[in-house]
Short mmCIF file of C-alpha atoms and ligand atoms in Angstrom, two decimals:
data_model
loop_
_atom_site.label_atom_id
_atom_site.label_comp_id
_atom_site.label_asym_id
_atom_site.label_seq_id
_atom_site.Cartn_x
_atom_site.Cartn_y
_atom_site.Cartn_z
CA MET A 37 -34.48 -19.18 83.62
CA THR A 38 -35.56 -21.49 80.74
CA THR A 39 -38.44 -20.11 78.60
CA LEU A 40 -41.17 -22.62 77.73
CA LYS A 41 -41.20 -23.71 74.08
CA ASN A 42 -44.72 -24.99 74.45
CA ASP A 43 -46.95 -23.29 77.12
CA ARG A 44 -50.45 -24.01 75.69
CA PHE A 45 -51.17 -26.35 78.58
CA LEU A 46 -50.53 -23.48 81.24
CA LYS A 47 -52.62 -21.04 79.13
CA ALA A 48 -55.56 -23.40 78.81
CA LEU A 49 -55.59 -24.06 82.53
CA LEU A 50 -55.83 -20.21 83.04
CA GLY A 51 -58.51 -19.86 80.50
CA GLU A 52 -56.25 -17.96 78.01
CA PRO A 53 -56.43 -18.45 74.20
CA VAL A 54 -54.40 -21.27 72.57
CA ASP A 55 -53.87 -22.41 68.98
CA ILE A 56 -55.08 -25.97 69.57
CA THR A 57 -56.36 -27.90 72.66
CA PRO A 58 -53.42 -29.18 74.78
CA VAL A 59 -53.55 -32.88 75.75
CA TRP A 60 -51.78 -35.21 78.28
CA MET A 61 -52.94 -38.48 79.81
CA MET A 62 -53.19 -39.54 83.55
CA ARG A 63 -50.66 -42.29 84.07
CA GLN A 64 -48.97 -41.50 80.72
CA ALA A 65 -45.75 -43.01 82.09
CA GLY A 66 -46.82 -46.58 83.06
CA ARG A 67 -47.06 -50.22 82.33
CA TYR A 68 -48.72 -49.94 78.88
CA LEU A 69 -45.32 -48.67 77.60
CA PRO A 70 -42.61 -51.44 76.99
CA GLU A 71 -39.90 -48.92 77.71
CA TYR A 72 -41.49 -48.22 81.10
CA ARG A 73 -41.64 -51.91 81.89
CA ALA A 74 -37.85 -52.19 80.91
CA THR A 75 -36.88 -49.38 83.25
CA ARG A 76 -39.07 -50.72 86.02
CA ALA A 77 -37.28 -54.02 85.66
CA LYS A 78 -33.89 -52.29 85.84
CA ALA A 79 -35.02 -50.51 89.05
CA GLY A 80 -36.20 -53.83 90.64
CA ASN A 81 -39.59 -52.65 91.61
CA PHE A 82 -42.06 -49.80 91.37
CA LEU A 83 -41.03 -48.08 94.80
CA LYS A 84 -37.29 -48.23 93.83
CA LEU A 85 -38.25 -46.57 90.62
CA CYS A 86 -39.97 -43.78 92.43
CA LYS A 87 -37.10 -43.40 94.83
CA THR A 88 -34.24 -43.31 92.17
CA PRO A 89 -34.41 -39.79 90.64
CA GLU A 90 -32.45 -40.66 87.46
CA LEU A 91 -34.94 -43.52 86.68
CA ALA A 92 -38.02 -41.47 87.69
CA THR A 93 -36.71 -38.82 85.26
CA GLU A 94 -36.17 -41.44 82.55
CA VAL A 95 -39.79 -42.84 82.73
CA THR A 96 -41.28 -39.29 82.98
CA ILE A 97 -39.71 -38.41 79.69
CA GLN A 98 -40.53 -41.66 77.93
CA PRO A 99 -44.11 -40.90 76.81
CA LEU A 100 -42.86 -37.41 75.42
CA GLU A 101 -40.47 -39.23 73.09
CA ARG A 102 -43.30 -41.25 71.63
CA PHE A 103 -46.20 -38.77 71.58
CA ASP A 104 -46.72 -35.11 70.98
CA LEU A 105 -47.84 -34.42 74.65
CA ASP A 106 -48.31 -30.85 75.95
CA ALA A 107 -47.27 -31.55 79.54
CA ALA A 108 -45.10 -33.94 81.55
CA ILE A 109 -46.11 -35.20 84.92
CA LEU A 110 -43.69 -36.04 87.62
CA PHE A 111 -43.16 -39.84 87.99
CA SER A 112 -43.93 -40.70 91.62
CA ASP A 113 -46.93 -41.86 93.60
CA ILE A 114 -49.49 -40.21 96.01
CA LEU A 115 -48.55 -42.59 98.74
CA THR A 116 -45.02 -41.15 99.21
CA ILE A 117 -46.53 -38.86 101.88
CA PRO A 118 -47.95 -41.48 104.18
CA ASP A 119 -44.73 -43.49 103.70
CA ALA A 120 -42.79 -40.52 104.83
CA MET A 121 -45.25 -40.03 107.81
CA GLY A 122 -44.00 -43.42 109.07
CA LEU A 123 -46.64 -45.94 107.71
CA GLY A 124 -44.16 -48.21 105.80
CA LEU A 125 -45.39 -48.44 102.22
CA TYR A 126 -44.80 -51.55 100.15
CA PHE A 127 -46.34 -52.98 97.01
CA SER A 128 -47.37 -56.57 97.04
CA GLU A 129 -47.64 -58.24 93.51
CA GLY A 130 -51.19 -58.23 92.22
CA GLU A 131 -52.51 -56.62 95.39
CA GLY A 132 -51.51 -52.93 94.91
CA PRO A 133 -50.14 -50.66 97.68
CA ARG A 134 -50.07 -51.74 101.38
CA PHE A 135 -48.96 -50.19 104.60
CA GLU A 136 -47.06 -52.08 107.35
CA ARG A 137 -48.39 -49.73 110.05
CA PRO A 138 -51.90 -48.42 109.13
CA ILE A 139 -53.65 -45.84 111.33
CA GLN A 140 -55.89 -47.62 113.84
CA ASN A 141 -56.55 -45.03 116.57
CA GLU A 142 -56.07 -41.39 117.75
CA ALA A 143 -52.73 -42.35 119.27
CA ASP A 144 -51.47 -43.44 115.86
CA ILE A 145 -52.50 -40.02 114.45
CA LYS A 146 -50.70 -38.15 117.24
CA ASN A 147 -47.59 -40.22 116.60
CA LEU A 148 -47.43 -39.48 112.88
CA ILE A 149 -44.05 -38.02 111.77
CA VAL A 150 -43.95 -34.58 110.19
CA PRO A 151 -41.82 -35.26 107.22
CA ALA A 152 -38.96 -32.88 106.22
CA MET A 153 -39.31 -32.22 102.52
CA ASP A 154 -35.60 -32.02 101.81
CA LYS A 155 -34.82 -35.14 103.73
CA ASP A 156 -37.69 -37.71 104.10
CA LEU A 157 -39.12 -36.60 100.65
CA GLY A 158 -35.82 -35.45 99.18
CA TYR A 159 -35.89 -38.12 96.50
CA VAL A 160 -39.19 -36.57 95.15
CA MET A 161 -37.74 -33.04 95.12
CA ASP A 162 -34.54 -34.44 93.42
CA ALA A 163 -36.65 -36.01 90.74
CA VAL A 164 -38.63 -32.78 90.22
CA SER A 165 -35.54 -30.58 89.69
CA MET A 166 -33.92 -33.34 87.53
CA ILE A 167 -36.87 -33.68 85.28
CA HIS A 168 -37.24 -29.82 85.12
CA ARG A 169 -33.64 -29.60 83.94
CA GLU A 170 -33.98 -32.49 81.41
CA LEU A 171 -37.25 -31.02 79.97
CA ASP A 172 -35.33 -27.78 79.22
CA GLY A 173 -38.56 -25.89 78.61
CA ARG A 174 -39.99 -28.38 76.14
CA VAL A 175 -43.32 -28.65 77.93
CA PRO A 176 -44.38 -27.66 81.53
CA LEU A 177 -43.93 -30.11 84.36
CA ILE A 178 -46.95 -31.08 86.53
CA GLY A 179 -46.33 -31.77 90.24
CA PHE A 180 -49.01 -33.64 92.20
CA SER A 181 -50.27 -34.95 95.48
CA GLY A 182 -53.16 -37.03 96.65
CA SER A 183 -55.90 -35.14 98.50
CA PRO A 184 -55.91 -35.52 102.31
CA TRP A 185 -59.15 -37.56 102.07
CA THR A 186 -57.84 -39.94 99.50
CA LEU A 187 -54.50 -40.36 101.41
CA ALA A 188 -56.45 -40.99 104.68
CA THR A 189 -58.48 -43.79 102.97
CA TYR A 190 -55.16 -45.61 102.25
CA MET A 191 -53.69 -44.78 105.68
CA VAL A 192 -56.61 -46.07 107.61
CA GLU A 193 -57.56 -49.09 105.34
CA GLY A 194 -53.95 -50.12 105.15
CA GLY A 195 -54.26 -50.32 101.30
CA SER A 196 -56.82 -50.18 98.58
CA SER A 197 -60.49 -50.79 99.68
CA LYS A 198 -63.86 -51.52 98.04
CA ASP A 199 -66.16 -50.34 100.80
CA PHE A 200 -63.97 -48.07 103.00
CA SER A 201 -65.33 -49.74 106.16
CA LYS A 202 -62.47 -48.65 108.37
CA VAL A 203 -62.01 -45.12 107.26
CA LYS A 204 -65.77 -44.43 107.05
CA GLY A 205 -66.14 -46.15 110.48
CA MET A 206 -63.70 -43.50 111.90
CA LEU A 207 -65.43 -40.74 110.02
CA TYR A 208 -68.84 -41.46 111.50
CA GLU A 209 -67.70 -42.77 114.93
CA ASN A 210 -64.97 -40.26 115.67
CA PRO A 211 -65.10 -37.27 113.27
CA LYS A 212 -62.78 -35.34 115.58
CA ALA A 213 -59.98 -37.94 114.98
CA MET A 214 -60.75 -37.90 111.28
CA HIS A 215 -60.33 -34.19 111.16
CA MET A 216 -57.15 -34.42 113.22
CA LEU A 217 -55.84 -36.81 110.61
CA LEU A 218 -56.91 -34.81 107.61
CA ASP A 219 -55.45 -31.68 109.05
CA LYS A 220 -52.12 -33.18 109.60
CA VAL A 221 -52.06 -34.64 106.12
CA ALA A 222 -53.16 -31.30 104.61
CA ASP A 223 -50.25 -29.47 106.29
CA CYS A 224 -47.89 -32.11 104.84
CA VAL A 225 -49.46 -31.79 101.33
CA ILE A 226 -49.07 -28.01 101.46
CA ASP A 227 -45.28 -28.33 102.24
CA TYR A 228 -44.95 -31.07 99.65
CA LEU A 229 -46.58 -29.21 96.81
CA ASN A 230 -44.73 -25.97 97.64
CA ALA A 231 -41.45 -27.80 97.72
CA GLN A 232 -42.25 -29.32 94.26
CA ILE A 233 -43.12 -25.83 92.97
CA SER A 234 -39.92 -24.38 94.27
CA ASN A 235 -37.96 -27.29 92.64
CA GLY A 236 -39.57 -26.52 89.28
CA ALA A 237 -43.17 -27.92 89.02
CA GLN A 238 -45.02 -25.35 86.77
CA ALA A 239 -48.70 -26.62 87.60
CA VAL A 240 -50.01 -28.87 90.36
CA MET A 241 -52.84 -31.32 90.51
CA ILE A 242 -54.59 -32.75 93.54
CA PHE A 243 -55.75 -36.36 92.99
CA ASP A 244 -58.95 -36.86 95.02
CA THR A 245 -59.52 -40.38 93.74
CA TRP A 246 -62.01 -41.43 96.44
CA GLY A 247 -63.84 -38.14 97.05
CA GLY A 248 -66.78 -39.65 95.10
CA ALA A 249 -67.19 -42.27 97.81
CA LEU A 250 -68.52 -39.66 100.22
CA THR A 251 -72.04 -38.24 100.77
CA THR A 252 -72.52 -34.65 99.60
CA ARG A 253 -72.34 -33.24 103.06
CA ASP A 254 -69.24 -35.31 104.00
CA TYR A 255 -67.57 -34.46 100.62
CA LYS A 256 -67.64 -30.84 101.58
CA GLU A 257 -66.56 -31.35 105.18
CA PHE A 258 -63.90 -34.07 104.84
CA SER A 259 -62.49 -33.75 101.29
CA LEU A 260 -63.21 -30.39 99.58
CA HIS A 261 -62.57 -28.30 102.71
CA TYR A 262 -59.04 -29.66 102.99
CA MET A 263 -58.26 -29.14 99.30
CA GLU A 264 -59.41 -25.53 99.85
CA LYS A 265 -57.11 -25.21 102.76
CA ILE A 266 -54.25 -26.48 100.62
CA ILE A 267 -55.11 -24.22 97.64
CA SER A 268 -55.17 -21.09 100.01
CA ARG A 269 -51.60 -21.85 101.07
CA LEU A 270 -49.85 -22.78 97.91
CA THR A 271 -47.25 -20.59 96.12
CA ARG A 272 -49.05 -19.17 93.29
CA GLU A 273 -46.23 -17.88 91.19
CA ASN A 274 -42.97 -19.29 90.10
CA ALA A 275 -40.32 -17.77 87.79
CA GLY A 276 -42.71 -14.98 86.81
CA ARG A 277 -45.54 -17.28 85.80
CA LYS A 278 -48.80 -18.25 87.64
CA VAL A 279 -48.78 -21.88 88.98
CA PRO A 280 -52.21 -23.24 88.02
CA ILE A 281 -53.87 -25.66 90.29
CA THR A 282 -56.25 -28.64 89.31
CA ILE A 283 -58.39 -30.62 91.48
CA PHE A 284 -59.87 -34.01 90.47
CA SER A 285 -62.42 -35.72 92.55
CA LYS A 286 -63.27 -38.90 90.76
CA GLY A 287 -66.95 -39.59 90.89
CA GLY A 288 -67.52 -36.07 92.05
CA CYS A 289 -69.14 -34.26 89.12
CA GLN A 290 -72.39 -33.68 91.05
CA TRP A 291 -70.34 -31.06 93.18
CA LEU A 292 -68.90 -29.11 90.26
CA GLU A 293 -70.27 -25.74 91.41
CA ALA A 294 -68.73 -26.25 94.82
CA GLN A 295 -65.41 -27.41 93.29
CA ALA A 296 -65.42 -24.20 91.02
CA GLN A 297 -65.60 -22.09 94.19
CA SER A 298 -62.57 -23.77 95.75
CA GLY A 299 -59.94 -21.38 94.42
CA ALA A 300 -58.66 -24.08 91.85
CA ASP A 301 -58.02 -22.91 88.47
CA CYS A 302 -59.22 -26.07 86.74
CA ILE A 303 -61.48 -28.99 87.63
CA GLY A 304 -60.68 -32.51 86.38
CA LEU A 305 -63.62 -34.52 85.18
CA ASP A 306 -64.07 -38.26 85.06
CA TRP A 307 -65.91 -39.59 81.95
CA THR A 308 -69.51 -39.86 83.34
CA ILE A 309 -70.40 -36.20 82.72
CA ASP A 310 -70.94 -34.57 79.39
CA ILE A 311 -68.14 -31.91 79.22
CA GLY A 312 -70.42 -29.41 77.53
CA LEU A 313 -72.86 -29.68 80.37
CA ALA A 314 -69.98 -29.34 82.85
CA ARG A 315 -68.96 -26.16 81.09
CA LYS A 316 -72.43 -24.62 81.31
CA ARG A 317 -72.46 -25.43 85.04
CA VAL A 318 -69.17 -23.68 85.87
CA GLY A 319 -69.11 -21.02 83.19
CA ASP A 320 -65.76 -19.13 82.89
CA LYS A 321 -64.95 -19.55 86.50
CA VAL A 322 -62.49 -22.54 85.99
CA ALA A 323 -60.99 -24.50 83.14
CA LEU A 324 -62.00 -28.13 82.62
CA GLN A 325 -59.73 -31.14 82.20
CA GLY A 326 -60.86 -34.28 80.66
CA ASN A 327 -62.72 -36.50 80.00
CA MET A 328 -62.53 -39.41 77.58
CA ASP A 329 -63.19 -42.87 79.06
CA PRO A 330 -59.78 -44.62 79.06
CA SER A 331 -61.52 -47.78 77.81
CA VAL A 332 -62.11 -46.09 74.47
CA LEU A 333 -58.45 -46.79 73.94
CA TYR A 334 -59.29 -50.48 73.51
CA ALA A 335 -61.25 -49.60 70.34
CA ALA A 336 -59.83 -49.16 66.82
CA ALA A 337 -58.43 -45.73 65.54
CA ASP A 338 -61.80 -44.56 63.90
CA ARG A 339 -63.71 -45.02 67.12
CA ILE A 340 -61.06 -43.20 69.14
CA ARG A 341 -61.12 -40.19 66.74
CA GLU A 342 -64.89 -40.25 66.83
CA GLU A 343 -64.94 -39.93 70.65
CA VAL A 344 -62.28 -37.17 70.56
CA ALA A 345 -64.35 -35.33 68.05
CA PHE A 346 -67.43 -35.70 70.18
CA ILE A 347 -65.70 -34.40 73.32
CA LEU A 348 -64.20 -31.45 71.55
CA ASP A 349 -67.51 -30.51 69.93
CA SER A 350 -69.27 -30.91 73.29
CA PHE A 351 -66.93 -28.50 75.02
CA GLY A 352 -67.15 -26.21 71.91
CA LYS A 353 -65.36 -23.11 70.86
CA GLY A 354 -63.27 -21.12 73.23
CA ASN A 355 -60.78 -21.40 75.96
CA GLY A 356 -60.31 -23.38 79.04
CA HIS A 357 -60.17 -26.96 77.94
CA VAL A 358 -57.27 -29.41 78.64
CA PHE A 359 -57.93 -32.72 76.98
CA ASN A 360 -57.26 -35.86 79.16
CA LEU A 361 -58.70 -39.19 80.07
CA GLY A 362 -61.31 -39.42 82.80
CA HIS A 363 -58.88 -41.52 84.69
CA GLY A 364 -55.48 -43.33 84.28
CA ILE A 365 -54.61 -45.10 81.05
CA HIS A 366 -55.04 -48.94 81.47
CA GLN A 367 -51.97 -51.21 81.39
CA HIS A 368 -53.25 -53.36 78.51
CA VAL A 369 -53.80 -50.56 76.10
CA ASN A 370 -51.79 -50.59 72.83
CA PRO A 371 -49.54 -47.42 72.84
CA ASP A 372 -50.28 -46.85 69.15
CA ASN A 373 -53.79 -46.04 70.26
CA ALA A 374 -52.71 -43.45 72.68
CA LYS A 375 -50.85 -41.88 69.69
CA VAL A 376 -54.16 -41.80 67.72
CA LEU A 377 -55.76 -39.98 70.65
CA ILE A 378 -53.11 -37.32 71.03
CA ASP A 379 -52.76 -36.60 67.34
CA ALA A 380 -56.58 -36.44 66.90
CA VAL A 381 -56.95 -33.79 69.71
CA HIS A 382 -54.41 -31.63 68.10
CA GLU A 383 -55.74 -32.09 64.51
CA LEU A 384 -59.46 -31.85 65.28
CA SER A 385 -59.39 -29.04 67.83
CA LYS A 386 -58.01 -26.32 65.36
CA PRO A 387 -61.46 -24.94 64.38
CA TYR A 388 -62.45 -24.51 68.03
CA HIS A 389 -59.69 -21.95 68.55
CA THR A 390 -60.22 -19.52 65.67
O1 CP3 B 75 -49.75 -39.82 85.61
C1 CP3 B 75 -48.53 -40.24 85.71
O2 CP3 B 75 -47.92 -40.77 84.70
C2 CP3 B 75 -47.74 -40.05 86.96
C3 CP3 B 75 -47.57 -41.05 87.85
C4 CP3 B 75 -48.53 -41.55 88.82
C5 CP3 B 75 -48.57 -42.81 89.36
N1 CP3 B 75 -49.51 -42.86 90.42
C6 CP3 B 75 -47.64 -43.92 89.00
C7 CP3 B 75 -48.07 -45.23 89.36
C8 CP3 B 75 -49.53 -40.81 89.55
C9 CP3 B 75 -50.06 -39.38 89.27
C10 CP3 B 75 -50.09 -41.67 90.59
C11 CP3 B 75 -51.14 -41.24 91.51
C12 CP3 B 75 -51.85 -42.24 92.35
N2 CP3 B 75 -51.41 -43.28 92.89
C13 CP3 B 75 -53.22 -42.31 92.54
C14 CP3 B 75 -54.15 -41.12 92.14
C15 CP3 B 75 -54.58 -41.22 90.75
C16 CP3 B 75 -55.44 -42.44 90.45
O3 CP3 B 75 -54.93 -43.32 89.68
O4 CP3 B 75 -56.62 -42.39 90.85
C17 CP3 B 75 -53.57 -43.38 93.46
C18 CP3 B 75 -54.84 -43.70 93.90
C19 CP3 B 75 -52.28 -44.00 93.61
C20 CP3 B 75 -52.11 -45.32 94.48
C21 CP3 B 75 -51.64 -46.38 93.63
N3 CP3 B 75 -50.36 -46.44 93.16
C22 CP3 B 75 -52.33 -47.58 93.33
C23 CP3 B 75 -53.72 -47.78 93.73
C24 CP3 B 75 -51.36 -48.31 92.51
C25 CP3 B 75 -51.65 -49.71 92.06
C26 CP3 B 75 -52.31 -49.63 90.77
C27 CP3 B 75 -52.09 -50.86 89.93
O5 CP3 B 75 -52.64 -50.74 88.83
O6 CP3 B 75 -51.56 -51.80 90.36
C28 CP3 B 75 -50.17 -47.59 92.38
C29 CP3 B 75 -49.05 -48.03 91.57
C30 CP3 B 75 -48.61 -47.16 90.48
N4 CP3 B 75 -48.55 -45.78 90.53
C31 CP3 B 75 -48.17 -47.58 89.17
C32 CP3 B 75 -47.86 -46.46 88.45
C33 CP3 B 75 -47.28 -46.32 87.07
C34 CP3 B 75 -48.14 -48.96 88.70
C35 CP3 B 75 -46.90 -49.60 89.42
C36 CP3 B 75 -46.21 -50.61 88.61
O7 CP3 B 75 -45.25 -50.27 87.80
O8 CP3 B 75 -46.40 -51.77 88.95
#
């Protein structure tokens, strides 16, 4: 068993004391890095990159070579699950993800494949174990999945959507079918995350990117409920350490109190809420991850440092803060600005941990 050389990320997720605030960035391995673009070109396309464990490992490590990050995140995508369930994922240039066979009716839901983690999603598990080995205890490795609701939006819409007309049509017209789909996807997410944990993921995060598109009542019934089901069935310990769970519903900060009751250890925040206010609302029940607007990284170093200082001050003294962006880093950001952010978090957070 390798011991972790830097475990402040895991400690902060569990509300334990740390020396400085840990930081990582959503989409830290991505197109804003020239070395990522080079490896992606070598792979041919994004999906081949995800499906080649050696190359997925390479791009996972790239941001750690440049920046003093406190965690690595598996390089993959949330849409690997619907792909393995038989929908046929592809990426068309400039259009984002698409499915060849989207879900159109109840029969399609009944016909979904139940993927075998070691076969259909074996390439993800191989990447997890290879990255874990390569990291050799440098920082913890985050595994992840989409939430059932967020995955269902892509599965029913057939790709990205602005108004969610098809998936919301199904939700309102045929809630029974919607629940059947969400339940099948949730079972798959449980197996998927548990397999990532057994292959070396030391923390997991559930991306509920489209939870905020729901009404309050529907969020609880169609999104949070399934995340709770997943949380209740995840392996909570690995190699003698607790495996913390983070849930992130983008646009969902009005439901913080409910999220804090979900069993998750940490709640991810987008940039629209003041993190100090969020902390008052959840108390010590959960840790908080966030929440700088990724667009701040378009500004000069002074402005980035000012924003970091503001967020650290708003959270205040004490435990339970993982610094992050409120959503993924944009592809046109200068990597030097990401370094300014990461160094500023470490430098400016010391006084909050004495
Ligand atoms: O954070 C990381 O560094 C880990 C890697 C990661 C990716 N996707 C790589 C990726 C993670 C955690 C994801 C999750 C993901 N994928 C989400 C949830 C988080 C979020 O961003 O809200 C969603 C909704 C997806 C689905 C998805 N994948 C979309 C909509 C797109 C297209 C986006 C675009 O900007 O074109 C992707 C592709 C994708 N996933 C890229 C990366 C680095 C860009 C692909 C490329 O190289 O062209």
